[in-house]
Structure formats: C-alpha cells, structure tokens
XYZ file of C-alpha atoms in Angstrom:
652
model
C 25.138 52.149 -12.526
C 26.151 48.743 -14.058
C 25.614 47.101 -10.605
C 22.339 48.745 -10.209
C 21.080 47.404 -13.596
C 22.131 43.803 -12.623
C 20.334 44.147 -9.350
C 17.196 45.270 -10.885
C 17.313 42.647 -13.812
C 18.082 39.960 -11.192
C 14.930 41.147 -9.148
C 12.858 40.841 -12.170
C 14.077 37.364 -13.108
C 13.601 35.935 -9.755
C 10.069 35.851 -8.000
C 8.896 33.960 -5.044
C 5.432 32.704 -4.046
C 4.101 31.879 -0.607
C 0.835 29.746 -0.123
C -0.713 28.348 3.086
C -2.963 25.581 3.975
C -6.630 26.003 4.802
C -5.762 26.155 8.670
C -2.502 28.290 8.089
C -0.249 25.869 9.731
C 1.739 24.687 6.524
C 3.426 27.325 4.427
C 5.057 26.709 0.962
C 7.537 28.900 -0.664
C 8.226 28.422 -4.357
C 11.282 30.313 -5.843
C 11.515 30.967 -9.444
C 14.645 32.131 -11.258
C 17.862 30.508 -12.102
C 16.418 27.442 -10.472
C 12.754 26.342 -9.741
C 12.961 25.312 -5.968
C 10.356 24.663 -3.212
C 10.494 24.823 0.442
C 7.837 23.998 3.366
C 7.236 25.124 6.929
C 4.983 23.753 9.415
C 4.059 25.847 12.484
C 7.155 27.767 12.016
C 9.120 24.851 11.745
C 11.269 24.267 8.622
C 10.364 20.907 7.143
C 11.903 21.152 3.574
C 14.583 23.420 3.000
C 14.912 24.927 -0.505
C 15.002 22.024 -2.751
C 15.680 22.043 -6.885
C 13.044 20.375 -9.060
C 13.107 20.132 -12.830
C 12.426 17.895 -15.822
C 15.406 16.884 -17.828
C 14.761 16.060 -21.468
C 16.983 13.844 -23.688
C 17.375 16.678 -25.817
C 19.493 18.500 -22.958
C 16.925 21.098 -22.102
C 15.941 21.200 -18.335
C 12.430 22.255 -17.585
C 13.342 24.118 -14.315
C 16.693 26.093 -15.103
C 16.422 29.784 -15.995
C 12.654 29.738 -15.400
C 10.446 32.454 -16.879
C 6.753 32.941 -15.641
C 4.065 33.377 -18.171
C 1.294 33.480 -15.684
C 0.309 32.263 -12.118
C -3.004 31.474 -10.572
C -4.147 30.348 -7.155
C -7.376 28.439 -6.357
C -9.228 27.243 -3.384
C -11.127 23.812 -3.412
C -13.309 22.453 -0.534
C -15.410 19.600 -1.384
C -16.177 16.218 -0.470
C -14.950 12.873 -2.218
C -17.041 9.857 -2.270
C -14.755 7.031 -1.685
C -15.109 3.377 -3.106
C -13.907 0.308 -1.386
C -11.873 2.458 1.359
C -11.317 3.035 4.724
C -14.030 5.623 4.977
C -16.898 6.480 2.791
C -16.353 10.386 2.526
C -13.047 12.389 2.027
C -12.711 15.935 2.897
C -10.640 17.530 0.099
C -9.432 21.028 1.084
C -6.500 22.436 -0.367
C -5.180 25.833 -1.812
C -3.614 25.542 -5.245
C -0.791 27.407 -7.167
C -0.292 27.001 -10.809
C 2.691 28.302 -12.576
C 2.508 28.380 -16.337
C 6.225 28.756 -17.570
C 7.767 29.819 -20.821
C 8.657 26.522 -22.686
C 5.332 25.033 -22.883
C 5.560 23.347 -19.250
C 4.183 24.179 -15.825
C 3.864 23.112 -12.304
C 1.010 22.792 -9.824
C 1.389 22.974 -6.053
C -1.461 21.986 -3.725
C -1.144 22.685 -0.046
C -3.271 20.660 2.391
C -3.694 20.734 6.156
C -1.664 17.772 6.272
C 0.924 18.075 3.707
C 2.270 19.524 0.201
C 2.078 18.037 -3.078
C 3.235 19.136 -6.600
C 3.453 17.798 -10.012
C 4.754 19.073 -13.511
C 2.781 19.271 -16.536
C 3.946 19.720 -20.301
C 1.727 21.163 -23.257
C 4.001 20.252 -26.135
C 3.344 18.371 -29.284
C 4.779 15.066 -30.300
C 6.599 12.866 -27.855
C 9.267 13.647 -25.162
C 11.897 11.709 -23.893
C 12.563 12.185 -20.041
C 16.257 11.754 -19.371
C 15.638 12.278 -15.550
C 13.225 14.004 -13.143
C 15.185 16.106 -10.681
C 13.189 15.856 -7.244
C 14.895 16.860 -3.778
C 13.596 16.746 -0.389
C 16.235 18.677 1.588
C 15.926 18.469 5.365
C 17.578 20.939 7.475
C 19.027 18.379 10.053
C 20.453 14.849 9.866
C 17.206 13.206 10.869
C 16.378 9.537 11.691
C 14.535 7.853 9.185
C 12.537 4.764 8.345
C 14.015 3.468 5.047
C 12.946 0.323 3.251
C 15.834 -0.890 0.776
C 15.460 -2.645 -2.429
C 17.500 -5.674 -1.833
C 16.327 -8.889 -3.362
C 17.359 -8.045 -6.812
C 15.755 -10.385 -9.079
C 18.268 -12.004 -11.654
C 20.829 -9.862 -9.679
C 19.706 -6.732 -11.439
C 18.839 -3.480 -9.601
C 15.108 -2.296 -10.212
C 14.086 -5.552 -10.197
C 12.848 -6.486 -6.606
C 9.687 -7.551 -4.873
C 9.306 -4.292 -2.931
C 9.469 -6.144 0.490
C 11.833 -5.184 3.228
C 11.888 -4.308 7.006
C 12.564 -0.696 7.889
C 16.181 0.366 8.561
C 15.919 3.001 11.166
C 18.930 5.219 10.448
C 20.100 8.801 10.227
C 19.774 10.186 6.718
C 23.729 10.533 6.601
C 23.850 6.904 6.958
C 21.911 6.012 3.914
C 23.598 2.831 2.176
C 25.932 3.476 -0.674
C 24.775 0.135 -2.415
C 21.171 0.538 -2.728
C 17.907 2.503 -2.963
C 14.748 3.211 -0.908
C 11.395 2.580 -2.265
C 8.303 4.387 -1.139
C 6.952 5.315 1.148
C 9.767 6.557 3.498
C 9.280 8.082 6.921
C 11.474 10.942 8.436
C 11.299 11.971 12.042
C 11.803 15.798 12.145
C 11.505 16.457 15.717
C 8.811 18.156 17.823
C 6.707 15.054 17.533
C 6.371 15.618 13.837
C 6.826 13.091 11.147
C 7.139 13.425 7.451
C 6.222 10.810 4.901
C 7.390 10.934 1.286
C 4.848 9.396 -1.296
C 3.751 9.648 -4.762
C 0.347 9.443 -6.601
C -1.174 9.114 -9.836
C 1.821 7.207 -11.241
C 0.641 6.191 -14.772
C 2.762 5.681 -17.889
C 5.829 6.836 -15.754
C 8.405 4.973 -13.748
C 8.021 4.735 -9.757
C 10.246 6.921 -7.883
C 13.126 5.644 -5.556
C 15.170 7.805 -3.151
C 18.918 8.051 -2.646
C 20.752 10.497 -0.319
C 21.609 13.582 -2.039
C 24.637 15.786 -1.982
C 23.650 17.709 1.384
C 23.938 14.253 3.096
C 20.710 15.212 4.900
C 18.089 15.021 2.265
C 16.737 12.582 -0.550
C 16.692 12.693 -4.323
C 14.640 10.764 -6.625
C 15.950 7.883 -8.816
C 14.018 6.049 -11.588
C 14.431 2.851 -13.523
C 15.607 3.538 -16.899
C 13.276 2.827 -19.920
C 13.338 -0.848 -20.862
C 14.367 -1.987 -24.422
C 14.816 -5.637 -23.942
C 13.691 -8.217 -21.659
C 13.673 -12.010 -21.046
C 12.312 -14.521 -18.481
C 14.533 -15.190 -15.617
C 14.942 -14.334 -11.922
C 12.787 -16.246 -9.430
C 11.695 -19.589 -10.812
C 12.048 -18.275 -14.261
C 9.092 -16.413 -14.113
C 10.225 -12.719 -13.717
C 10.263 -10.785 -17.013
C 13.751 -8.948 -16.390
C 14.928 -6.104 -18.587
C 18.242 -6.922 -20.161
C 18.799 -3.739 -21.985
C 17.658 -0.358 -21.032
C 17.496 3.231 -22.478
C 19.487 6.258 -21.055
C 16.176 7.857 -20.461
C 13.431 7.039 -17.829
C 10.335 7.604 -19.869
C 8.758 8.030 -23.159
C 5.624 10.297 -22.960
C 3.216 12.305 -24.813
C 4.153 16.024 -24.896
C 1.152 17.065 -23.472
C 0.444 15.411 -20.114
C 0.638 15.572 -16.393
C 3.328 13.993 -14.391
C 2.889 11.980 -10.968
C 2.370 13.913 -7.741
C 5.293 14.417 -5.310
C 3.959 14.340 -1.853
C 5.009 15.077 1.842
C 2.513 14.203 4.409
C 3.334 16.088 7.666
C 1.995 14.834 10.969
C 1.874 16.597 14.415
C 1.754 13.393 16.262
C 2.320 9.730 14.814
C -1.350 8.347 15.139
C -2.519 11.246 12.472
C -0.518 9.076 10.051
C -3.202 6.295 10.500
C -5.947 8.128 8.823
C -4.455 10.194 5.953
C -6.007 10.281 2.643
C -3.424 12.067 0.513
C -2.762 9.474 -2.077
C -6.581 8.862 -2.557
C -7.245 12.659 -2.999
C -4.524 12.943 -5.405
C -5.198 9.933 -7.626
C -7.346 10.249 -10.812
C -11.007 9.494 -10.760
C -12.607 6.363 -11.233
C -12.762 5.205 -14.961
C -15.479 2.612 -14.115
C -19.002 3.895 -14.178
C -20.698 0.842 -12.731
C -19.205 -0.426 -9.582
C -22.111 -2.765 -8.632
C -20.126 -5.921 -9.745
C -16.923 -5.010 -7.595
C -17.291 -7.020 -4.415
C -14.673 -6.790 -2.024
C -14.342 -9.498 0.598
C -12.330 -12.108 2.584
C -10.897 -14.766 0.816
C -9.517 -18.391 1.801
C -6.144 -18.940 0.756
C -4.415 -22.189 -0.078
C -0.754 -21.197 -0.511
C 0.591 -20.168 2.874
C -0.784 -23.131 4.601
C 0.326 -25.329 2.025
C -3.040 -27.011 1.654
C -2.435 -28.798 4.981
C -6.023 -30.037 5.888
C -6.615 -32.892 7.719
C -9.424 -35.330 8.830
C -10.394 -35.718 5.257
C -10.811 -38.879 3.136
C -8.883 -37.557 0.119
C -5.262 -36.676 -0.426
C -5.201 -32.884 0.026
C -3.211 -30.919 -2.690
C -3.791 -29.079 -5.965
C -6.870 -30.893 -6.914
C -10.646 -30.732 -7.139
C -11.681 -32.200 -3.803
C -9.220 -29.761 -2.095
C -10.855 -26.729 -3.361
C -14.283 -27.992 -2.750
C -13.293 -28.568 0.959
C -11.933 -24.868 0.800
C -15.353 -23.656 -0.601
C -17.275 -25.725 2.014
C -15.231 -23.991 4.784
C -15.710 -20.485 2.989
C -19.440 -21.013 2.564
C -19.993 -22.084 6.210
C -18.175 -19.000 7.558
C -19.515 -16.447 4.768
C -16.196 -15.915 3.219
C -16.779 -14.418 -0.074
C -13.768 -16.141 -2.031
C -11.197 -18.989 -2.272
C -7.947 -18.334 -4.275
C -6.417 -21.199 -6.144
C -2.691 -20.401 -6.107
C 0.025 -21.226 -8.414
C -0.006 -24.710 -9.888
C -3.366 -24.919 -11.441
C -2.181 -24.398 -14.828
C 0.562 -26.007 -16.854
C 3.730 -23.671 -16.380
C 2.965 -20.216 -18.062
C 0.223 -21.220 -20.285
C -3.022 -20.129 -18.598
C -5.024 -21.810 -21.301
C -3.884 -25.475 -20.061
C -5.326 -26.640 -16.699
C -3.833 -29.735 -15.012
C -5.418 -32.969 -15.044
C -6.157 -32.861 -11.319
C -8.105 -29.569 -11.503
C -11.580 -29.715 -12.726
C -11.903 -25.969 -12.919
C -15.450 -25.485 -14.199
C -16.646 -28.124 -11.516
C -15.027 -25.924 -8.730
C -16.431 -23.016 -9.882
C -20.099 -24.352 -10.342
C -19.511 -25.843 -6.738
C -18.858 -22.596 -5.436
C -21.509 -20.808 -7.156
C -24.103 -23.084 -5.517
C -22.326 -22.378 -2.175
C -22.222 -18.521 -2.696
C -18.303 -18.691 -2.904
C -16.310 -17.099 -5.943
C -13.145 -18.367 -7.039
C -9.911 -16.343 -7.966
C -7.120 -17.631 -9.857
C -3.272 -16.799 -9.489
C -1.207 -16.000 -12.493
C 2.098 -14.599 -13.180
C 2.325 -11.083 -14.583
C 4.337 -12.276 -17.612
C 1.599 -15.001 -18.383
C -1.101 -12.336 -18.193
C 0.577 -9.663 -20.298
C 0.917 -12.454 -23.003
C -2.575 -14.020 -22.710
C -5.032 -11.463 -21.328
C -6.922 -10.951 -24.550
C -7.717 -14.577 -24.547
C -7.899 -15.732 -21.003
C -9.757 -12.893 -19.499
C -13.179 -13.427 -21.582
C -12.663 -17.220 -21.371
C -12.373 -17.398 -17.698
C -14.923 -14.646 -16.876
C -17.403 -16.578 -18.935
C -16.529 -19.636 -17.059
C -17.508 -17.811 -13.986
C -14.034 -16.891 -12.237
C -14.171 -13.665 -10.442
C -10.759 -12.484 -10.551
C -6.912 -12.975 -10.885
C -4.173 -12.656 -8.410
C -1.356 -11.369 -10.646
C 2.115 -11.849 -9.192
C 5.740 -11.506 -9.737
C 5.706 -8.020 -11.443
C 8.837 -6.913 -9.525
C 9.211 -3.952 -11.598
C 8.051 -0.413 -11.718
C 9.755 0.980 -14.609
C 7.563 2.898 -17.259
C 6.348 -0.213 -18.960
C 5.519 -2.191 -15.884
C 3.306 0.596 -14.583
C 1.646 1.169 -17.703
C 0.955 -2.763 -17.854
C -0.749 -2.514 -14.583
C -3.230 0.014 -15.838
C -3.795 -2.100 -18.974
C -4.441 -5.101 -17.147
C -6.917 -3.370 -14.901
C -8.668 -2.054 -17.615
C -9.028 -5.146 -19.687
C -10.067 -7.205 -16.400
C -12.696 -4.465 -15.806
C -14.035 -4.970 -19.393
C -14.811 -8.612 -18.183
C -15.875 -7.870 -14.646
C -12.850 -9.444 -13.123
C -11.164 -8.539 -9.757
C -7.450 -7.903 -9.746
C -5.055 -8.394 -6.762
C -1.374 -7.422 -7.582
C 1.211 -9.260 -5.625
C 5.096 -9.014 -6.219
C 4.188 -5.469 -6.959
C 5.514 -1.891 -5.799
C 3.235 0.258 -3.532
C -0.124 1.667 -4.608
C -0.307 5.088 -6.085
C -3.972 5.542 -6.739
C -4.700 2.660 -9.331
C -7.186 1.444 -6.833
C -9.204 4.364 -7.184
C -8.975 4.730 -10.929
C -9.882 1.157 -11.597
C -11.741 0.052 -8.355
C -11.775 -3.428 -9.590
C -8.043 -3.476 -8.379
C -8.767 -4.510 -4.768
C -5.311 -5.856 -3.707
C -1.791 -4.744 -3.638
C 1.223 -6.542 -1.923
C 4.209 -4.302 -1.783
C 4.556 -5.449 1.797
C 6.833 -7.921 3.733
C 4.000 -10.086 4.798
C 3.095 -13.092 6.629
C 4.536 -15.370 3.840
C 7.976 -14.458 5.260
C 7.218 -16.486 8.568
C 7.924 -19.537 6.388
C 11.488 -18.795 6.091
C 12.735 -15.716 7.976
C 13.586 -14.894 11.443
C 13.312 -11.102 11.135
C 11.560 -8.927 13.768
C 7.850 -8.875 12.292
C 6.353 -7.496 15.438
C 8.328 -4.208 15.055
C 7.405 -4.191 11.492
C 3.774 -4.635 11.777
C 3.435 -1.541 14.066
C 5.476 0.243 11.550
C 3.602 -0.301 8.417
C 0.368 1.231 9.564
C 2.308 4.614 9.630
C 4.173 4.094 6.500
C 3.468 1.464 3.740
C -0.410 1.761 4.450
C -0.453 5.483 3.649
C 0.085 4.433 0.071
C -2.984 2.306 -0.059
C -4.316 -1.262 0.568
C -1.812 -3.530 1.952
C -2.450 -7.361 1.408
C -0.362 -8.401 4.385
C -2.192 -11.703 4.481
C -2.930 -12.166 8.111
C -4.548 -15.042 9.952
C -2.072 -17.318 11.498
C -3.575 -19.891 14.128
C -0.158 -21.237 15.071
C 1.496 -18.368 17.253
C 4.725 -18.055 18.929
C 6.443 -15.893 21.353
C 10.170 -14.654 20.637
C 11.998 -17.464 22.076
C 9.984 -20.399 20.735
C 9.665 -19.154 17.258
C 11.139 -20.860 14.209
C 10.557 -20.672 10.386
C 8.508 -23.726 9.052
C 7.622 -23.722 5.387
C 4.785 -26.162 5.262
C 3.271 -25.550 8.571
C 4.301 -21.947 9.576
C 3.583 -20.124 12.740
C 3.479 -16.314 13.364
C 5.457 -14.212 15.591
C 3.428 -12.636 18.232
C 0.188 -13.744 19.869
C -3.097 -14.967 18.487
C -4.771 -11.681 19.239
C -2.256 -9.667 17.442
C -3.392 -11.706 14.337
C -6.899 -10.963 15.198
C -6.106 -7.248 15.435
C -4.662 -7.198 11.982
C -8.106 -7.587 10.320
C -9.062 -4.279 11.993
C -5.859 -2.178 11.603
C -4.622 -3.354 8.071
C -6.488 -2.165 4.982
C -7.307 -4.605 2.453
C -10.442 -4.872 0.514
C -9.371 -8.234 -0.522
C -8.452 -9.843 3.072
C -6.914 -13.299 3.308
C -7.403 -15.853 5.745
C -4.032 -17.408 5.473
C -4.038 -20.479 7.471
C -5.977 -23.714 6.635
C -9.672 -24.473 6.983
C -9.074 -27.564 9.388
C -7.168 -25.336 11.998
C -9.767 -22.400 11.623
C -12.340 -24.820 12.173
C -10.787 -26.105 15.362
C -10.322 -22.512 16.400
C -13.930 -21.431 15.520
C -14.239 -18.806 17.992
C -11.415 -16.785 16.729
C -12.636 -17.458 13.023
C -15.840 -16.153 13.901
C -14.298 -12.833 15.037
C -12.209 -12.662 11.827
C -15.176 -13.146 9.654
C -17.294 -10.698 11.149
C -14.786 -7.943 10.309
C -15.661 -5.965 7.193
C -13.013 -5.466 4.536
C -14.134 -1.678 3.676
C -15.399 0.878 6.291
C -17.353 4.171 6.638
C -15.025 5.918 9.035
C -11.626 5.500 10.700
C -10.518 6.898 14.000
C -6.833 6.738 15.383
C -6.820 5.822 18.969
C -3.234 5.591 19.897
C 0.226 5.037 18.241
C 4.048 5.363 17.877
C 5.746 4.235 14.739
C 7.629 0.858 15.584
C 6.131 0.500 18.952
C 2.339 0.247 19.007
C -0.805 1.120 17.147
C -4.525 1.359 17.842
C -7.418 2.456 16.027
C -11.235 2.043 15.400
C -13.363 1.506 12.146
C -16.905 1.771 11.582
C -19.165 -0.093 9.190
C -22.779 0.699 9.329
C -23.682 0.698 12.891
C -21.032 -1.586 14.106
C -17.489 -0.501 15.222
C -14.308 -2.606 15.235
C -11.174 -1.709 17.057
C -7.644 -3.252 17.115
C -4.371 -2.690 18.928
C -0.813 -4.239 18.350
C 2.580 -3.910 20.019
C 5.915 -4.794 19.280
C 7.938 -7.375 21.442
C 7.486 -5.025 24.426
C 4.738 -5.811 26.685
C 2.641 -2.634 27.341
C -0.783 -1.116 28.833
C -2.695 1.451 26.905
C -5.848 3.283 27.701
C -8.357 3.499 24.948
C -10.837 6.314 24.630
C -14.286 5.391 23.292
C -15.521 9.072 23.037
C -15.911 8.295 19.143
C -19.117 6.062 20.129
C -22.627 7.864 19.621
C -24.918 8.138 22.485
C -26.269 5.224 24.399
C -24.879 1.896 25.589
C -22.866 -0.562 23.592
C -21.583 -4.161 23.961
C -18.047 -4.973 23.114
C -16.959 -8.478 22.354
C -13.301 -8.462 23.119
C -10.305 -10.634 22.257
C -7.172 -9.922 24.582
C -4.076 -11.567 25.244
C -4.196 -14.283 27.970
C -2.518 -14.109 31.222
C 0.052 -16.520 29.800
C 0.397 -15.342 26.287
C 3.928 -14.215 27.118
C 4.791 -18.118 27.360
C 2.136 -19.409 24.979
C 1.315 -17.011 22.274
C -1.969 -18.809 21.327
C -3.482 -17.882 24.773
C -6.318 -15.437 24.676
C -9.345 -14.542 26.570
C -12.602 -13.540 25.158
C -15.043 -11.433 27.182
C -18.259 -9.330 26.691
C -18.454 -6.007 28.221
C -20.817 -2.938 28.255
C -19.149 0.336 27.200
C -20.326 3.822 26.250
C -18.691 7.059 24.815
C -17.610 7.777 28.507
C -15.421 4.727 28.750
C -11.678 4.761 29.203
C -10.655 1.294 28.960
C -7.107 0.071 30.201
C -5.806 -2.965 27.913
C -2.857 -4.930 28.263
C -0.703 -5.941 25.385
C 1.854 -9.021 25.763
C 5.007 -9.023 24.047
C 3.850 -9.099 20.372
C 0.550 -8.800 21.569
C -2.688 -7.564 20.219
C -6.388 -6.525 21.255
C -9.387 -6.643 19.131
C -13.099 -5.803 19.608
C -16.486 -5.686 17.946
C -18.509 -3.126 19.379
C -22.495 -2.931 18.765
C -25.166 -0.566 20.093
C -27.676 -2.325 22.693
C -30.931 -1.664 21.349
C-alpha cells in the first residue's frame, strides 16, 4: 500500500505536455516535476533530448526544481508582421504557444513554429531579484559536428571581454575547447540534412548567453558574464571599459519581467537557414512611432582603405578636403552617407574636434550634395557624453554614430545599447554598433539601429591570413540568422589563394572581384559599407555601378542553393527588381540556378561573373546582359573563392 501511495503521488506531481507546430512536423515535450525539462522532435527524429532548465536566484531558490503547476494555457497565433528595414516587407508569424503558470510567482512560455522552438521564463514578483545563474541545456542525442565561434581575443586578458569575431571551428561537440566559450549563434549538424542553430532573442537588461559543453559531453549549457561592479579603461588602445570586479550573480532585475527567448531553429536543408525570421518574430515591437526619418543606405567608408585616395592636389588624411572628396564620390554615385572614422575628435572627448577637421563645413557640403555624415565614437565616450553630444551634433546636421569597442555583453553593456538607441532616436540619429555582440532584436525595437558588427569582417584582410572564403559562405547560414551583419564588403584589390598577403594600408581581399559584388546581395546590412577608396571605385566604375544599384533592404528573399561552409546562392526583391548573388569557398564549382521565382514575362539580367582567368587573377570578371524568364535554369561557374551577381529587371 505504501508503494502504491508513492506511485500515485508521483503521478500527481509529475506532468508532461506535448505541443506541435502548425505543420505537425515539430513536437515539443515539456516535463514538469522534480525538474523542469524540455525536449524536441522533428519529423520523428529526436533533436533535443530531455534538457533541464531553471532560474537560480542568489537567495538559493531554484525556479525549476520541484515544480508545481497552477495553470496551463495553449494558444494559436497566425498573423503577419510588417517588417522595417529588413530582408522582406512581411513576415508570416505562425506558432502554437504553451504557457505554464507555476507556484512561486513564475512561469514559462514555449512557442513552437514550423521552423523551430523558443522558450522564455517570466517572473511576477515584487521588488528586485538577483539572478545567480540561468540553467539552459541543449542536450543532443549524439556527438554531432558543430560550427563553433570561440571567444578568444580577450580584451585586457579578461574573459567576457572580446570583439565577438571568430572563424568557426568545425568540431564534434565532445571536442569543445576546455579553455574558452562559444558565443552565439552556434550551428549543429544533426544528420538527415537537418541543421540546428542556437540563438537568443529579446535580450534586454540581461547578459548575453555563451555556450560551454555540458556534462553529457554531447550537449551545451548556457554561461553568462557576471554582473560588473567596477570597471576601468584599458584593453585595446586603452578605450575598452573593462570590468575589474564582478558580482557572484549574473543579473539584477525587476521581480516582474520577461526573460530572453532561448531558441533552436531546425532546418530540413541548409538553404532554409538563409530565410529564417525567428529572431525578428520574437523581438519586442518597435518603440519608435515615426520611422520616416530613419533612412538606411550605403556609406562610403574611410578606415579600411586608410584614406588612400590619389590624383588629388591635397594631402589625403583626416582633414576637410579628404572628406569633401568622399562626399563628391558619394554624391556622384548616389551613396547616401559617408563615415568619418576614428581620429576626428581629440581622444575620448567627443566635444573637441581636431584642427584639421571643419566638421560644420563638411556637413554643410554634404547637405548640398545630398550626402549625410556619420561619426565614429567609442562606446565609452558615448556613455559618458551622449546627453551632451547627441543633441549638439544632431543640431549640427550629423545623421548618426558608428559606436565601437563595446566588446562586452554583460547586463550593463546590454542595457547600455538600449539606452543609447533610445537617446539617439530622441535626436533622430542612426546607430551602427561595432565591436559588439550579435543582434538579438534591438534593431526591431529601435529601428534607428541599422548596423551590427559581431562578425569577422573584411577588416581582417588587413592583417590576417585565415580562410575567409570558407567563412563568408558559413556566416549567411549562422551569424546572419541573428540579424544585420556589418561585414563591410567592397574590396577592389582581389587575390587568389596563392597570391594573397595581408597589407594594412592598401589591403586586398581573398577571393574574386565577383565574390565581393555578390556580398552586397547576400549579406544583410541596412547600413552597407563601400570599404575601398573612392579613387579605385572610380577606376572600376562598372563594378561600382553594380554595387550602388543594390538596395540595402528588400521586400522578399528567396534561397536558391546552399551548403554551410561550401557555397551560397539567393535572390532578393526590391520593388519590381530582383537581385541575385552566389559565392563559393576556395573550391571551384558549377551551380544551376532556378529562376522560377520570377513572375510572368521576360526579364533582362545584368550579370557579373568570374572571368575565365579569375583563378589566376582574382580581379578578372565578365559582364554580360541576357534575357531570362521564370523557366530559365541557368548554369553558372564559380572560380575558387568565386562569386556571381545579377540585377534582374522586367522587360516592358
């Protein structure tokens, strides 16, 4: 009888829930009892094995142990989200939702989409909570291969301070490094052509999540930067604001709040990852009611090319004539902005402009030419002076700030990005975050944030010899799923594998000219850089004309072909015009592109393709104009490190 009583009691305390996606292919199981656990199947394949999750408070209380259900609720949502400054104008938002209200004034929400699963905790308590840790586990059933970006370039030698830039280590989970952590997104190949990408969304007033291997040795667990108590300037160039003392908890939060979404995206083939909207769907709605002043666009950038303009009668550098020259180039090519990068102000004081820069003259000249000016600033300087410099420079006519060297994602750093975005919006200023963690939806909540780095971009060609062509055909499937990606393409000096060498002042790219052109179609960036110098762009006007014809936001995106780390091809539509781009790693290959996405009628395609000698001279390309239709199956050839790009317009 005692055994029977225990069995009955156990059955009452433990409960499981199953909820499926709209199409029935993804199934979520939630187990509630001694531990709160989740597991996921896709088309009958176990994706996530039972994985415990909880919120652990500084008081010792664990919200997720010995769980008792007060109520449960399921809901179905099927609507359309109007997107702003995105890769499509409308997002289909379909999900089934399970909400569990649990004893202890907390609960959890699960959402099941056709393409993945997300969950978040919420608390409904008074006062303040100190979160010691959030237990997050992604338990896989086998030791799968994964694409892992490790945190490695520690600022001031301290973990949790890095640039969030790394190539992917392609390793089995069990081989995860013992001396580092992975920052998100991370991709796992679970077999049967399925890929799983781990993400987070709606990260506000909370630290970002890293991954470490967990005790199963075939799964990951969440790790977070502890709450900073003290900090000082140090690190790179003495401009990183580095915590010197941290608490024994990760976050100090309001007792009533929603916590960030934990996400897995499940694809049935690689190319599905090129058109996923999960982070955009789960981000908080826009807090800007009037978007009319927010103008995404291309920008002529000075830093990568070291201002190496020529055939002019002035000394190029950080001075007024140089930036008037950049404005002339931008105006002639209908480029919306120029950036004045670091060096225009005296040290970290953004109120003091160097003598060689007449900023008002530059801004006024740009206004006459229809070109806006964006200023570089360090994150620390902005945090100290934004109440003064944002209204001042906005009144002067500055259009925005490129804010650099955040290099942290603890709770205070994350909160700061929201604060800066809000303050910038108050003065109609755009924001481009560099030296920053991946986007998690801030760009939807504050659409004036039109740029995020958090990617190992073109700047690395100035000093590194790493395999960039493999990286650039990996990030569209991984990093770009998180949101905009300021890779800063546009190199006009291009090199094959054997001839490449890093040059700081006159850098070149690995891969072909056409790969650089294709990046303008493939990479999402509402503020898209032209990284080379105006002189060489004018010398290569045919390529420049193509680059500047490509929009930075789109109405529709269509994946065409793709395999992570190997090749990528997609098409995007803006208005009535389509743009298509394809890229390969160092392996030459042929692809067949299906143009059935085109509407009825005939179309003209202006195509840039690798030249016959592009394997020897990476600048070699061929331009041609052909007629195509929705029935066209076009075979294209990509040279090693190659690319292909097209602008497609309907023939009237």
